[in-house]
Amino acid sequence: MFKLAMRTLRLRKGGFLATFVAVFFGALIVSACGGLMETGIRSETPVQRLAAAPIVVGGQQTLALPEEDPATLDPDDKHKFKNATLPERVRVDAALAGRLRAVPGVTDVVGEVSFPAQIGAASALGHAWDSAALTPYALKGEAPKPGEVVVDAGLGLAAGDTLPVAAHGSVVEYRISGIAEAPQAMRDSAVFFAASDASRLSGHPGQFDAIGVFGGDAAAVSAVVGDAGVVTTGADRGLLEFPEVGKSGENLIVLAAVSGGLSAMVMVFVVAGTLTLSTQQRQRELALLRAIGTTPRQLRRMVLGEALVVGVLAVAVAVVLGPVLGKWLFGELAANHVVPDVLRFEQGWLPATVAAGASLLAVIAASFVAGRRASKVRPTEALAEAAVERRWLTPIRVITAILCFAGGTALSIVTVAVMTGPVAASTAGPAVMLWAFGLAAISPGVTKVTAMLLRWPVQAVSGVTGRIALLNTRVGAVRTAGAVTPIMLAVGIATANIYLQTTQEAVSNQAYTEDLRADAVVAGPAGLDPSVLGRVRSTPGVAGASEYVTSTVFVEKPYDSNQDDDGWPALGVSELTGNAVEVPTTLGRQVGDTLSVRLGDGTPVDVRVAAVVSQRAGFERLVLPASLLAPHTTLGLAPQLLVRAAPGVDTATLTSRLREATAGMPVAVGDRDVLIAAHAKGNEIGAWVNYLLVGMIIAYTVISVVNTLVMATAKRRREFGLQRLSGFTRGQVLRMAGVEGGLIAAIAVLLGTLVAAGSIVPFCLVVSGSLLPSGPLAIYLVVLAIAVVLSLVAILVPAWAATRGRAVDATSIGE
């Protein structure tokens, strides 16, 4: 039967080409997503600034949080912990460098500090000159003394010039004593200061960002470091130089898993639909094989052999091109700041193996279904049943539909009853897939019922051609469902994901603006000197001003079972002082209670609850004194001041006076709209990722629909010829095909809208209290237009080609 399968491939290129395309693009996307996942798992970051040091010591960027309340555990039990990534850079004590110098075999120990610096419009990182040996940089000129700097050759400056440098909230004139040239391309330009200046400007005197160790043994260094930090060698050194890579790697794993998993599930339906349709179009051939003595097992083996040959070829091409697509996707993610640009894309053999395995499993499953249906006919009935569609409602379809609908209902109930705020998307998102797959399992029946409901409006508009199109749609429900299902999936998934995103953005912006009382903002890219607050407060027309710091904290005691790996969002303001904290009611604390928390860099501190406030669900946060929070951020200073105008002072006047008051300082002044726009821009990353996911699904759906409709319509050449011989004109045949395309689009849009509503409505009830999502109606209209145009083009173009010749010639062509 395998030899027979090989021969049939040559005679039925169209159907097998459609299967090839469906498998190829599915495997391609899964392989690319596998590469992204491997990149996130490896999180390999080429070392730049620390490249010359064979051993690098840095702070521990993870925090162990108990998974259960320690108070409820037996004292002899070992606590279960989960690791949370700290959002701020964790530094090490500078005294550790002295102890490392005493390690046998160590020849040199160099501490590294890094802080943002602004040179005109150019951004750079400031360092102490002695840390240039960690790269190493080549010096042309002299090492800097206090009041002098050595600048990166890429900045295009000359030795002897005087340079204003903004760092740590102030602008100081420095003389350029030399030019430093790096041995390799660096992400950030460098400005080197004398050690005393760098220690002051870093904002963390007595601490190093990292320590480079030359010579010695990593094990001996680790013994000295102990719990005071982490010791890295090789590629792991990059994680200490760029600590943000750790969290980005985790996010990339989740993104790749969701995208790849979703694509794999869609691929199963697309490949199954394409292969099943291809097999159905060969009913006469398969019936003849059964009539001449072919056993059901042989028939199944032939269908499986054909599918595997096509599948293996498609997978072979896909796994070769998968890294190309993966690298392109990674480049887009880096360009849109979803992942750091220093992260290196890595794709080995494992993603290709997984993609190949998943794709071939989909092919085997689809061929099993197609072969099983074709082989169940008894030889005496084969020829009689070859011209009619077979029974589509099988126990497997019913069970699948029931399970999917039950799962979708359960997730919708959980979304409404348990979830709060944006986190509700974690259950609302998967719900749309379950609703879609449930409908897909029984799509022939649903298609037939929906076509009956659309009967009167279609007949009223299109007359006799509409009646014939309706009859074709109902009789050929299985064939029609093959086109309806992928469009329904695309409409449902695209509509749900986009409106979940727009609603989440709208609610986030509303939560931000409803608590925002500021009329202007004073921002400093390198941080604001504390003296700026006093200067702003004394400006005429200012009713109040506060430092504004954002970070993340982790509550250790009392145990917080609701705290996830991301901790609590924290806001630092000047209105609070000492160790006071304002907490949301959802934390379950009372005024006067004491909380033991870890700040963003892991520093432990006890704070006292000064106020308990009601905050919007899903946007709760802890409010702490800016003076407590800011020193434990990577920047070390407040990056913004929020300013409120006095009564009778308009925004334009306020911002003008603030610019006068801060003239000569490294700050920028903006109005309330600047704040809101900056907050909205922070949501763009999540939106871009969502739109990328939707775009991939829609692109795959386009391929699937074109496959299905072109293959199905081209096969109807004989049918179209008979209609023309019975009195239909070519124009009427094309109008009938157009009505069929419109019906397919209408049915798919209706079902897709129903699928999306099953996810959107529960989510909107939770986050906004409304049944309808936030976002422009144009989004839905665009999705609808794409579905209609796709259906019409994919059915009319092959119908036009199929009716080009004489009708009598078409009827003489065999099936």
JSON list of C-alpha atoms in Angstrom, two decimals, residues 25 63 114 150 170-171 221 253 394 457 618 621 671 681 685 713 775:
[
{"chain": "A", "resi": 25, "resn": "PHE", "atom": "CA", "xyz": [3.41, 26.56, 8.17]},
{"chain": "A", "resi": 63, "resn": "LEU", "atom": "CA", "xyz": [14.58, 35.92, 46.42]},
{"chain": "A", "resi": 114, "resn": "SER", "atom": "CA", "xyz": [27.65, 51.63, 36.82]},
{"chain": "A", "resi": 150, "resn": "VAL", "atom": "CA", "xyz": [37.80, 59.57, 30.09]},
{"chain": "A", "resi": 170, "resn": "SER", "atom": "CA", "xyz": [23.33, 67.26, 38.95]},
{"chain": "A", "resi": 171, "resn": "VAL", "atom": "CA", "xyz": [25.33, 68.72, 36.05]},
{"chain": "A", "resi": 221, "resn": "VAL", "atom": "CA", "xyz": [36.20, 32.26, 45.48]},
{"chain": "A", "resi": 253, "resn": "ILE", "atom": "CA", "xyz": [9.48, 31.39, 27.85]},
{"chain": "A", "resi": 394, "resn": "THR", "atom": "CA", "xyz": [-18.97, 10.61, 15.80]},
{"chain": "A", "resi": 457, "resn": "PRO", "atom": "CA", "xyz": [-32.40, 36.91, 4.32]},
{"chain": "A", "resi": 618, "resn": "GLY", "atom": "CA", "xyz": [-6.33, 44.27, 40.23]},
{"chain": "A", "resi": 621, "resn": "ARG", "atom": "CA", "xyz": [-0.19, 48.60, 45.49]},
{"chain": "A", "resi": 671, "resn": "ASP", "atom": "CA", "xyz": [2.13, 68.62, 31.83]},
{"chain": "A", "resi": 681, "resn": "LYS", "atom": "CA", "xyz": [3.32, 53.75, 26.47]},
{"chain": "A", "resi": 685, "resn": "ILE", "atom": "CA", "xyz": [4.82, 46.14, 24.98]},
{"chain": "A", "resi": 713, "resn": "THR", "atom": "CA", "xyz": [-13.99, 24.81, -5.38]},
{"chain": "A", "resi": 775, "resn": "GLY", "atom": "CA", "xyz": [-11.96, 49.71, 22.21]}
]
